[in-house]
Amino acid sequence: MHVFVTGGTGLIGSAVVAELLGNGHTALVLARSEASARAVEAAGAEPLGGGLDDLDVLRAGAERSDGVVHLAFSNDFSSAEAVQRSVAEEAAALAVLGEELVGSDRPLVTVSGTPWVPGRVSTEADPLPTDGLVGGRGRSVTSALALAARGVRASAVRLPRTVHDEGDGGFAGLLTQLARQTGVSGYPGDGTQRWPAVHARDAAVLFRLVLEQAPAGTAWHAVADEGDAVRDIATVIGRRLGLPVEALPEEAFGPLGPVFAMDQPSSSAHTRETLGWEPTQPSLLADLERIEP
Ligand SMILES: NC(=O)c1ccc[n+]([C@@H]2O[C@H](COP(=O)([O-])OP(=O)(O)OC[C@H]3O[C@@H](n4cnc5c(N)ncnc54)[C@H](OP(=O)(O)O)[C@@H]3O)[C@@H](O)[C@H]2O)c1
């Protein structure tokens, strides 16, 4: 398949592009800068110059492809306003990508987060939250999945709180950044709340399987570790960086504080059983051992 990929230069997207190229596909990758275009070429794919707000470029990329994998997101969590801007930009981009594929039966694989359900582990059958700070992303993905009724093989890969590589990435990566800035490896609440995780290379395999096989309108969980206690994550970070490990108030974590404080374990039993996906890469706690002071 010739696949149009957005976000193909990111932590997850670069693993997805490598996975596609290693399994008989070719990739056309959105690149918003010269540096990104060079990275795409170095990976062996073709860059398509433009950003998420270049809607004509997105249309052209989708039109030239046999399927689309959408991963680009600004990931600016510095303020609630910045997050809202990113969510709105992504919503418009995803709508354009989906419209371009209507009636073609081509796949559109988009990304979202695993849902959280109070008191139990979430599954693929649980709906995405559509309220709260990033609820708009849930609404965008739900609209994309509804394109199943209009001849798009739309599907979603739901990612856990931390998608990691070399100890970096996701919520655990944000904890590491904060620890470096403040000199304390902090965690919110009592630290027993659990966050699920997956290695980027394992997630990439699932993106490929979903692109190749998933029926229209389906959602899948790229979860390798069902849930690590956040205090355990902060403990490894503190030890690796030589910093004290302490409980901190939610406000210390910025707009994501309330999300950080929630217990949100998630299962991928249905995904593993149905698509034959089996993670093989290091767990989050093992991968965090790679971070350096
Ligand atoms: N990492 C995680 O733990 C995690 C967990 C849950 C969900 N996710 C989601 O998974 C997706 C990929 O995450 P990631 O960790 O791989 O992110 P990342 O490393 O920050 O990469 C983001 C990618 O999106 C591109 N991008 C950002 N804004 C863009 C714009 N306005 N126009 C065009 N391209 C743009 C970046 O391009 P440049 O290379 O040019 O900057 C890069 O390729 C995101 O939707 C993210 O929210 C990630």
mmCIF file of C-alpha atoms and ligand atoms in Angstrom:
data_model
loop_
_atom_site.group_PDB
_atom_site.id
_atom_site.type_symbol
_atom_site.label_atom_id
_atom_site.label_comp_id
_atom_site.label_asym_id
_atom_site.label_seq_id
_atom_site.Cartn_x
_atom_site.Cartn_y
_atom_site.Cartn_z
ATOM 1 C CA MET A 1 0.000 0.000 0.000
ATOM 2 C CA HIS A 2 1.170 3.574 -0.621
ATOM 3 C CA VAL A 3 0.354 5.200 2.730
ATOM 4 C CA PHE A 4 0.016 8.915 3.504
ATOM 5 C CA VAL A 5 1.322 9.455 7.061
ATOM 6 C CA THR A 6 0.973 12.624 9.144
ATOM 7 C CA GLY A 7 3.264 12.928 12.170
ATOM 8 C CA GLY A 8 5.666 10.479 10.525
ATOM 9 C CA THR A 9 8.714 12.249 11.968
ATOM 10 C CA GLY A 10 7.577 11.981 15.604
ATOM 11 C CA LEU A 11 8.434 9.454 18.269
ATOM 12 C CA ILE A 12 5.608 7.129 17.238
ATOM 13 C CA GLY A 13 5.272 8.131 13.582
ATOM 14 C CA SER A 14 8.918 7.433 12.748
ATOM 15 C CA ALA A 15 8.463 3.917 14.155
ATOM 16 C CA VAL A 16 5.268 3.541 12.105
ATOM 17 C CA VAL A 17 7.026 4.631 8.901
ATOM 18 C CA ALA A 18 9.867 2.156 9.550
ATOM 19 C CA GLU A 19 7.337 -0.599 10.242
ATOM 20 C CA LEU A 20 5.462 0.148 6.995
ATOM 21 C CA LEU A 21 8.619 0.276 4.867
ATOM 22 C CA GLY A 22 9.859 -2.945 6.454
ATOM 23 C CA ASN A 23 6.670 -4.753 5.495
ATOM 24 C CA GLY A 24 6.260 -4.036 1.805
ATOM 25 C CA HIS A 25 4.498 -0.660 1.958
ATOM 26 C CA THR A 26 5.660 2.747 0.736
ATOM 27 C CA ALA A 27 5.049 6.034 2.550
ATOM 28 C CA LEU A 28 4.322 9.645 1.660
ATOM 29 C CA VAL A 29 4.958 11.649 4.827
ATOM 30 C CA LEU A 30 3.733 15.146 5.748
ATOM 31 C CA ALA A 31 6.754 17.326 6.566
ATOM 32 C CA ARG A 32 6.293 20.860 7.887
ATOM 33 C CA SER A 33 9.961 21.898 7.770
ATOM 34 C CA GLU A 34 13.141 21.283 5.791
ATOM 35 C CA ALA A 35 14.570 19.321 8.726
ATOM 36 C CA SER A 36 11.500 17.077 8.822
ATOM 37 C CA ALA A 37 11.642 16.565 5.047
ATOM 38 C CA ARG A 38 15.295 15.491 5.336
ATOM 39 C CA ALA A 39 14.394 13.079 8.149
ATOM 40 C CA VAL A 40 11.635 11.562 5.996
ATOM 41 C CA GLU A 41 14.030 11.062 3.081
ATOM 42 C CA ALA A 42 16.665 9.564 5.372
ATOM 43 C CA ALA A 43 14.037 7.082 6.572
ATOM 44 C CA GLY A 44 13.448 6.024 2.952
ATOM 45 C CA ALA A 45 10.050 7.682 2.447
ATOM 46 C CA GLU A 46 8.814 10.596 0.319
ATOM 47 C CA PRO A 47 8.157 13.929 2.065
ATOM 48 C CA LEU A 48 5.122 16.070 1.241
ATOM 49 C CA GLY A 49 5.747 19.675 2.321
ATOM 50 C CA GLY A 50 3.080 21.212 4.555
ATOM 51 C CA GLY A 51 1.541 21.461 7.990
ATOM 52 C CA LEU A 52 -1.683 20.243 9.550
ATOM 53 C CA ASP A 53 -3.287 23.577 8.673
ATOM 54 C CA ASP A 54 -2.458 23.213 4.949
ATOM 55 C CA LEU A 55 -5.747 21.564 4.127
ATOM 56 C CA ASP A 56 -5.101 21.433 0.359
ATOM 57 C CA VAL A 57 -1.840 19.585 0.985
ATOM 58 C CA LEU A 58 -3.683 17.091 3.207
ATOM 59 C CA ARG A 59 -6.281 16.531 0.472
ATOM 60 C CA ALA A 60 -3.540 15.987 -2.108
ATOM 61 C CA GLY A 61 -1.689 13.543 0.174
ATOM 62 C CA ALA A 62 -4.809 11.497 0.847
ATOM 63 C CA GLU A 63 -5.779 11.567 -2.827
ATOM 64 C CA ARG A 64 -2.381 10.145 -3.854
ATOM 65 C CA SER A 65 -2.535 7.297 -1.310
ATOM 66 C CA ASP A 66 -4.098 3.870 -0.823
ATOM 67 C CA GLY A 67 -4.668 4.710 2.834
ATOM 68 C CA VAL A 68 -3.904 7.274 5.543
ATOM 69 C CA VAL A 69 -2.343 7.032 9.004
ATOM 70 C CA HIS A 70 -2.869 10.238 10.985
ATOM 71 C CA LEU A 71 -0.572 10.897 13.974
ATOM 72 C CA ALA A 72 0.391 14.582 13.849
ATOM 73 C CA PHE A 73 -0.483 16.634 16.917
ATOM 74 C CA SER A 74 1.332 19.630 18.324
ATOM 75 C CA ASN A 75 1.573 18.081 21.838
ATOM 76 C CA ASP A 76 1.816 21.589 23.385
ATOM 77 C CA PHE A 77 0.488 21.132 26.918
ATOM 78 C CA SER A 78 1.849 24.454 28.225
ATOM 79 C CA SER A 79 -1.641 25.920 28.789
ATOM 80 C CA ALA A 80 -5.289 24.956 28.354
ATOM 81 C CA GLU A 81 -5.516 27.452 25.432
ATOM 82 C CA ALA A 82 -2.562 25.848 23.650
ATOM 83 C CA VAL A 83 -4.176 22.433 23.990
ATOM 84 C CA GLN A 84 -7.510 23.753 22.644
ATOM 85 C CA ARG A 85 -5.720 25.264 19.610
ATOM 86 C CA SER A 86 -4.018 21.951 18.864
ATOM 87 C CA VAL A 87 -7.266 20.039 19.255
ATOM 88 C CA ALA A 88 -9.080 22.412 16.840
ATOM 89 C CA GLU A 89 -6.259 22.203 14.281
ATOM 90 C CA GLU A 90 -6.335 18.414 14.400
ATOM 91 C CA ALA A 91 -10.136 18.274 14.142
ATOM 92 C CA ALA A 92 -10.101 20.300 10.908
ATOM 93 C CA ALA A 93 -7.253 18.227 9.454
ATOM 94 C CA LEU A 94 -8.865 14.902 10.287
ATOM 95 C CA ALA A 95 -12.190 15.999 8.808
ATOM 96 C CA VAL A 96 -10.471 16.892 5.514
ATOM 97 C CA LEU A 97 -8.530 13.609 5.383
ATOM 98 C CA GLY A 98 -11.740 11.655 6.019
ATOM 99 C CA GLU A 99 -13.778 13.538 3.405
ATOM 100 C CA GLU A 100 -11.122 12.867 0.775
ATOM 101 C CA LEU A 101 -11.506 9.110 1.344
ATOM 102 C CA VAL A 102 -15.336 8.984 1.316
ATOM 103 C CA GLY A 103 -16.675 6.280 -0.993
ATOM 104 C CA SER A 104 -13.254 4.739 -1.628
ATOM 105 C CA ASP A 105 -13.194 1.958 1.026
ATOM 106 C CA ARG A 106 -9.600 3.004 1.697
ATOM 107 C CA PRO A 107 -8.327 2.837 5.299
ATOM 108 C CA LEU A 108 -8.016 5.875 7.583
ATOM 109 C CA VAL A 109 -6.193 4.993 10.795
ATOM 110 C CA THR A 110 -6.300 7.679 13.412
ATOM 111 C CA VAL A 111 -4.973 7.954 16.912
ATOM 112 C CA SER A 112 -6.602 8.550 20.262
ATOM 113 C CA GLY A 113 -6.015 7.746 23.910
ATOM 114 C CA THR A 114 -7.247 4.754 25.885
ATOM 115 C CA PRO A 115 -10.429 5.613 27.818
ATOM 116 C CA TRP A 116 -10.535 5.703 31.614
ATOM 117 C CA VAL A 117 -13.357 4.047 33.510
ATOM 118 C CA PRO A 118 -13.638 4.576 37.273
ATOM 119 C CA GLY A 119 -13.021 1.405 39.254
ATOM 120 C CA ARG A 120 -11.948 -0.923 36.473
ATOM 121 C CA VAL A 121 -9.576 -1.537 33.576
ATOM 122 C CA SER A 122 -10.869 0.028 30.328
ATOM 123 C CA THR A 123 -11.398 -2.083 27.225
ATOM 124 C CA GLU A 124 -11.849 -1.566 23.485
ATOM 125 C CA ALA A 125 -15.641 -1.647 24.049
ATOM 126 C CA ASP A 126 -15.602 1.497 26.223
ATOM 127 C CA PRO A 127 -16.437 4.791 24.484
ATOM 128 C CA LEU A 128 -13.900 7.604 24.347
ATOM 129 C CA PRO A 129 -14.472 10.512 26.723
ATOM 130 C CA THR A 130 -15.686 13.558 24.823
ATOM 131 C CA ASP A 131 -15.419 16.108 27.638
ATOM 132 C CA GLY A 132 -12.520 17.528 29.641
ATOM 133 C CA LEU A 133 -9.283 19.095 28.378
ATOM 134 C CA VAL A 134 -8.771 16.784 25.407
ATOM 135 C CA GLY A 135 -12.401 15.720 24.970
ATOM 136 C CA GLY A 136 -12.398 17.428 21.560
ATOM 137 C CA ARG A 137 -9.967 14.785 20.335
ATOM 138 C CA GLY A 138 -12.472 12.115 21.349
ATOM 139 C CA ARG A 139 -15.151 13.913 19.322
ATOM 140 C CA SER A 140 -12.857 14.148 16.253
ATOM 141 C CA VAL A 141 -12.071 10.441 16.396
ATOM 142 C CA THR A 142 -15.724 9.533 16.899
ATOM 143 C CA SER A 143 -16.598 11.566 13.770
ATOM 144 C CA ALA A 144 -13.814 9.848 11.826
ATOM 145 C CA LEU A 145 -15.088 6.401 12.848
ATOM 146 C CA ALA A 146 -18.600 7.377 11.719
ATOM 147 C CA LEU A 147 -17.197 7.633 8.170
ATOM 148 C CA ALA A 148 -17.439 3.832 8.156
ATOM 149 C CA ALA A 149 -21.027 4.400 7.009
ATOM 150 C CA ARG A 150 -19.775 6.493 4.054
ATOM 151 C CA GLY A 151 -17.275 4.098 2.510
ATOM 152 C CA VAL A 152 -14.165 4.785 4.569
ATOM 153 C CA ARG A 153 -12.412 1.885 6.340
ATOM 154 C CA ALA A 154 -11.897 4.168 9.343
ATOM 155 C CA SER A 155 -10.338 2.828 12.535
ATOM 156 C CA ALA A 156 -8.605 4.148 15.645
ATOM 157 C CA VAL A 157 -5.537 2.984 17.519
ATOM 158 C CA ARG A 158 -5.966 4.059 21.128
ATOM 159 C CA LEU A 159 -2.642 4.783 22.747
ATOM 160 C CA PRO A 160 -1.894 4.494 26.455
ATOM 161 C CA ARG A 161 -0.655 7.452 28.541
ATOM 162 C CA THR A 162 2.976 6.677 27.755
ATOM 163 C CA VAL A 163 4.308 5.567 24.385
ATOM 164 C CA HIS A 164 8.038 5.354 24.974
ATOM 165 C CA ASP A 165 11.338 4.758 23.211
ATOM 166 C CA GLU A 166 14.773 4.953 24.856
ATOM 167 C CA GLY A 167 12.997 5.932 28.098
ATOM 168 C CA ASP A 168 11.492 9.050 26.506
ATOM 169 C CA GLY A 169 7.908 9.912 25.505
ATOM 170 C CA GLY A 170 4.382 10.371 26.803
ATOM 171 C CA PHE A 171 3.347 11.112 30.385
ATOM 172 C CA ALA A 172 6.418 9.400 31.857
ATOM 173 C CA GLY A 173 8.557 11.576 29.565
ATOM 174 C CA LEU A 174 6.759 14.670 30.895
ATOM 175 C CA LEU A 175 7.488 13.522 34.486
ATOM 176 C CA THR A 176 11.157 13.190 33.521
ATOM 177 C CA GLN A 177 11.209 16.697 31.967
ATOM 178 C CA LEU A 178 9.619 18.161 35.089
ATOM 179 C CA ALA A 179 12.073 16.326 37.347
ATOM 180 C CA ARG A 180 15.000 17.759 35.362
ATOM 181 C CA GLN A 181 13.520 21.274 35.624
ATOM 182 C CA THR A 182 12.621 21.189 39.333
ATOM 183 C CA GLY A 183 15.206 18.843 40.875
ATOM 184 C CA VAL A 184 12.435 16.636 42.313
ATOM 185 C CA SER A 185 10.956 13.492 40.757
ATOM 186 C CA GLY A 186 7.341 14.262 41.620
ATOM 187 C CA TYR A 187 4.056 12.403 41.311
ATOM 188 C CA PRO A 188 0.506 13.638 41.965
ATOM 189 C CA GLY A 189 -1.842 12.155 44.557
ATOM 190 C CA ASP A 190 -0.646 9.147 46.535
ATOM 191 C CA GLY A 191 1.073 7.702 43.470
ATOM 192 C CA THR A 192 -0.919 4.450 43.454
ATOM 193 C CA GLN A 193 -2.897 5.547 40.367
ATOM 194 C CA ARG A 194 -1.910 3.478 37.326
ATOM 195 C CA TRP A 195 -0.991 4.568 33.817
ATOM 196 C CA PRO A 196 -0.823 2.098 30.904
ATOM 197 C CA ALA A 197 2.146 2.115 28.493
ATOM 198 C CA VAL A 198 3.584 0.677 25.284
ATOM 199 C CA HIS A 199 6.910 0.839 23.453
ATOM 200 C CA ALA A 200 6.744 2.880 20.223
ATOM 201 C CA ARG A 201 7.977 -0.049 18.110
ATOM 202 C CA ASP A 202 5.249 -2.319 19.468
ATOM 203 C CA ALA A 203 2.644 0.398 18.850
ATOM 204 C CA ALA A 204 3.963 0.728 15.282
ATOM 205 C CA VAL A 205 3.291 -2.944 14.593
ATOM 206 C CA LEU A 206 -0.307 -2.468 15.717
ATOM 207 C CA PHE A 207 -0.744 0.567 13.436
ATOM 208 C CA ARG A 208 0.341 -1.595 10.494
ATOM 209 C CA LEU A 209 -1.934 -4.508 11.432
ATOM 210 C CA VAL A 210 -4.898 -2.144 11.837
ATOM 211 C CA LEU A 211 -4.134 -0.443 8.505
ATOM 212 C CA GLU A 212 -3.995 -3.823 6.772
ATOM 213 C CA GLN A 213 -6.837 -5.655 8.497
ATOM 214 C CA ALA A 214 -9.184 -3.639 10.699
ATOM 215 C CA PRO A 215 -12.849 -3.544 9.689
ATOM 216 C CA ALA A 216 -14.463 -0.126 9.276
ATOM 217 C CA GLY A 217 -15.513 1.652 12.461
ATOM 218 C CA THR A 218 -13.323 -0.284 14.920
ATOM 219 C CA ALA A 219 -11.040 0.810 17.792
ATOM 220 C CA TRP A 220 -7.977 -1.009 19.144
ATOM 221 C CA HIS A 221 -5.788 -0.752 22.218
ATOM 222 C CA ALA A 222 -1.985 -0.489 21.845
ATOM 223 C CA VAL A 223 -1.439 -1.406 25.482
ATOM 224 C CA ALA A 224 1.557 -3.498 26.546
ATOM 225 C CA ASP A 225 1.659 -2.614 30.277
ATOM 226 C CA GLU A 226 -1.874 -2.506 31.702
ATOM 227 C CA GLY A 227 -0.905 0.012 34.377
ATOM 228 C CA ASP A 228 2.213 1.005 36.326
ATOM 229 C CA ALA A 229 1.728 2.858 39.611
ATOM 230 C CA VAL A 230 2.863 6.440 39.003
ATOM 231 C CA ARG A 231 4.982 6.353 42.179
ATOM 232 C CA ASP A 232 6.920 3.396 40.676
ATOM 233 C CA ILE A 233 7.501 5.416 37.486
ATOM 234 C CA ALA A 234 8.683 8.450 39.504
ATOM 235 C CA THR A 235 10.916 6.184 41.603
ATOM 236 C CA VAL A 236 12.849 4.913 38.569
ATOM 237 C CA ILE A 237 13.128 8.469 37.185
ATOM 238 C CA GLY A 238 14.382 9.763 40.559
ATOM 239 C CA ARG A 239 16.954 6.997 40.887
ATOM 240 C CA ARG A 240 18.241 7.432 37.317
ATOM 241 C CA LEU A 241 18.529 11.216 37.715
ATOM 242 C CA GLY A 242 19.795 11.086 41.308
ATOM 243 C CA LEU A 243 16.822 13.155 42.537
ATOM 244 C CA PRO A 244 14.463 12.815 45.532
ATOM 245 C CA VAL A 245 11.034 11.254 44.865
ATOM 246 C CA GLU A 246 8.119 13.223 46.334
ATOM 247 C CA ALA A 247 4.344 13.594 46.186
ATOM 248 C CA LEU A 248 3.452 17.022 44.683
ATOM 249 C CA PRO A 249 0.134 18.881 44.403
ATOM 250 C CA GLU A 250 -1.784 18.422 41.135
ATOM 251 C CA GLU A 251 -1.139 22.084 40.195
ATOM 252 C CA ALA A 252 2.583 21.335 39.879
ATOM 253 C CA PHE A 253 1.766 19.381 36.710
ATOM 254 C CA GLY A 254 0.057 22.243 34.832
ATOM 255 C CA PRO A 255 -3.136 21.713 32.808
ATOM 256 C CA LEU A 256 -2.556 17.948 32.754
ATOM 257 C CA GLY A 257 -2.543 17.723 36.601
ATOM 258 C CA PRO A 258 -6.105 16.355 36.971
ATOM 259 C CA VAL A 259 -5.483 13.781 34.220
ATOM 260 C CA PHE A 260 -2.171 12.763 35.841
ATOM 261 C CA ALA A 261 -4.003 12.150 39.118
ATOM 262 C CA MET A 262 -6.455 9.595 37.717
ATOM 263 C CA ASP A 263 -6.213 5.824 37.917
ATOM 264 C CA GLN A 264 -6.552 4.765 34.261
ATOM 265 C CA PRO A 265 -5.397 1.187 33.616
ATOM 266 C CA SER A 266 -6.340 -0.305 30.257
ATOM 267 C CA SER A 267 -6.460 -3.734 28.635
ATOM 268 C CA SER A 268 -5.586 -4.905 25.108
ATOM 269 C CA ALA A 269 -6.932 -8.462 25.439
ATOM 270 C CA HIS A 270 -9.408 -8.055 22.549
ATOM 271 C CA THR A 271 -6.769 -6.452 20.295
ATOM 272 C CA ARG A 272 -4.227 -9.205 20.967
ATOM 273 C CA GLU A 273 -6.767 -11.982 20.436
ATOM 274 C CA THR A 274 -8.340 -10.532 17.283
ATOM 275 C CA LEU A 275 -5.348 -9.109 15.412
ATOM 276 C CA GLY A 276 -2.652 -11.432 16.803
ATOM 277 C CA TRP A 277 -0.683 -8.452 18.135
ATOM 278 C CA GLU A 278 1.920 -9.352 20.775
ATOM 279 C CA PRO A 279 4.257 -6.719 22.241
ATOM 280 C CA THR A 280 7.914 -7.798 22.345
ATOM 281 C CA GLN A 281 9.798 -4.613 23.334
ATOM 282 C CA PRO A 282 10.916 -3.564 26.845
ATOM 283 C CA SER A 283 8.263 -2.493 29.374
ATOM 284 C CA LEU A 284 8.102 1.164 30.459
ATOM 285 C CA LEU A 285 9.861 0.553 33.789
ATOM 286 C CA ALA A 286 12.677 -1.319 31.986
ATOM 287 C CA ASP A 287 12.958 1.354 29.262
ATOM 288 C CA LEU A 288 13.137 4.158 31.858
ATOM 289 C CA GLU A 289 16.391 2.575 33.050
ATOM 290 C CA ARG A 290 17.901 4.054 29.861
ATOM 291 C CA ILE A 291 17.463 7.694 30.849
ATOM 292 C CA GLU A 292 20.680 9.490 31.791
ATOM 293 C CA PRO A 293 21.216 12.312 34.326
HETATM 294 N N1 LIG B 1 3.858 9.587 23.084
HETATM 295 C C1 LIG B 1 2.807 9.245 23.795
HETATM 296 O O1 LIG B 1 2.947 8.732 24.880
HETATM 297 C C2 LIG B 1 1.384 9.394 23.293
HETATM 298 C C3 LIG B 1 0.361 8.899 24.089
HETATM 299 C C4 LIG B 1 -0.959 9.022 23.660
HETATM 300 C C5 LIG B 1 -1.216 9.622 22.433
HETATM 301 N N2 LIG B 1 -0.178 10.102 21.687
HETATM 302 C C6 LIG B 1 -0.507 10.718 20.391
HETATM 303 O O2 LIG B 1 0.197 10.070 19.340
HETATM 304 C C7 LIG B 1 0.494 11.023 18.311
HETATM 305 C C8 LIG B 1 1.978 11.046 18.028
HETATM 306 O O3 LIG B 1 2.652 11.309 19.251
HETATM 307 P P1 LIG B 1 4.248 11.388 19.374
HETATM 308 O O4 LIG B 1 4.572 11.076 20.773
HETATM 309 O O5 LIG B 1 4.881 10.598 18.260
HETATM 310 O O6 LIG B 1 4.458 12.948 19.133
HETATM 311 P P2 LIG B 1 5.771 13.758 18.716
HETATM 312 O O7 LIG B 1 7.004 12.946 18.893
HETATM 313 O O8 LIG B 1 5.652 15.081 19.381
HETATM 314 O O9 LIG B 1 5.544 13.959 17.149
HETATM 315 C C9 LIG B 1 4.535 14.777 16.639
HETATM 316 C C10 LIG B 1 4.521 14.657 15.139
HETATM 317 O O10 LIG B 1 3.489 15.502 14.620
HETATM 318 C C11 LIG B 1 4.088 16.453 13.732
HETATM 319 N N3 LIG B 1 3.361 17.705 13.879
HETATM 320 C C12 LIG B 1 3.051 18.356 15.019
HETATM 321 N N4 LIG B 1 2.355 19.456 14.753
HETATM 322 C C13 LIG B 1 2.243 19.521 13.407
HETATM 323 C C14 LIG B 1 1.653 20.436 12.521
HETATM 324 N N5 LIG B 1 1.025 21.526 12.960
HETATM 325 N N6 LIG B 1 1.728 20.180 11.201
HETATM 326 C C15 LIG B 1 2.368 19.072 10.740
HETATM 327 N N7 LIG B 1 2.947 18.174 11.531
HETATM 328 C C16 LIG B 1 2.892 18.401 12.848
HETATM 329 C C17 LIG B 1 5.542 16.563 14.146
HETATM 330 O O11 LIG B 1 6.300 17.064 13.076
HETATM 331 P P3 LIG B 1 7.789 17.670 13.272
HETATM 332 O O12 LIG B 1 8.727 16.481 13.283
HETATM 333 O O13 LIG B 1 7.993 18.538 12.104
HETATM 334 O O14 LIG B 1 7.803 18.399 14.590
HETATM 335 C C18 LIG B 1 5.827 15.100 14.462
HETATM 336 O O15 LIG B 1 5.995 14.362 13.272
HETATM 337 C C19 LIG B 1 -0.066 12.346 18.812
HETATM 338 O O16 LIG B 1 -1.371 12.469 18.326
HETATM 339 C C20 LIG B 1 -0.092 12.172 20.304
HETATM 340 O O17 LIG B 1 -1.003 13.009 20.961
HETATM 341 C C21 LIG B 1 1.108 9.994 22.085
#
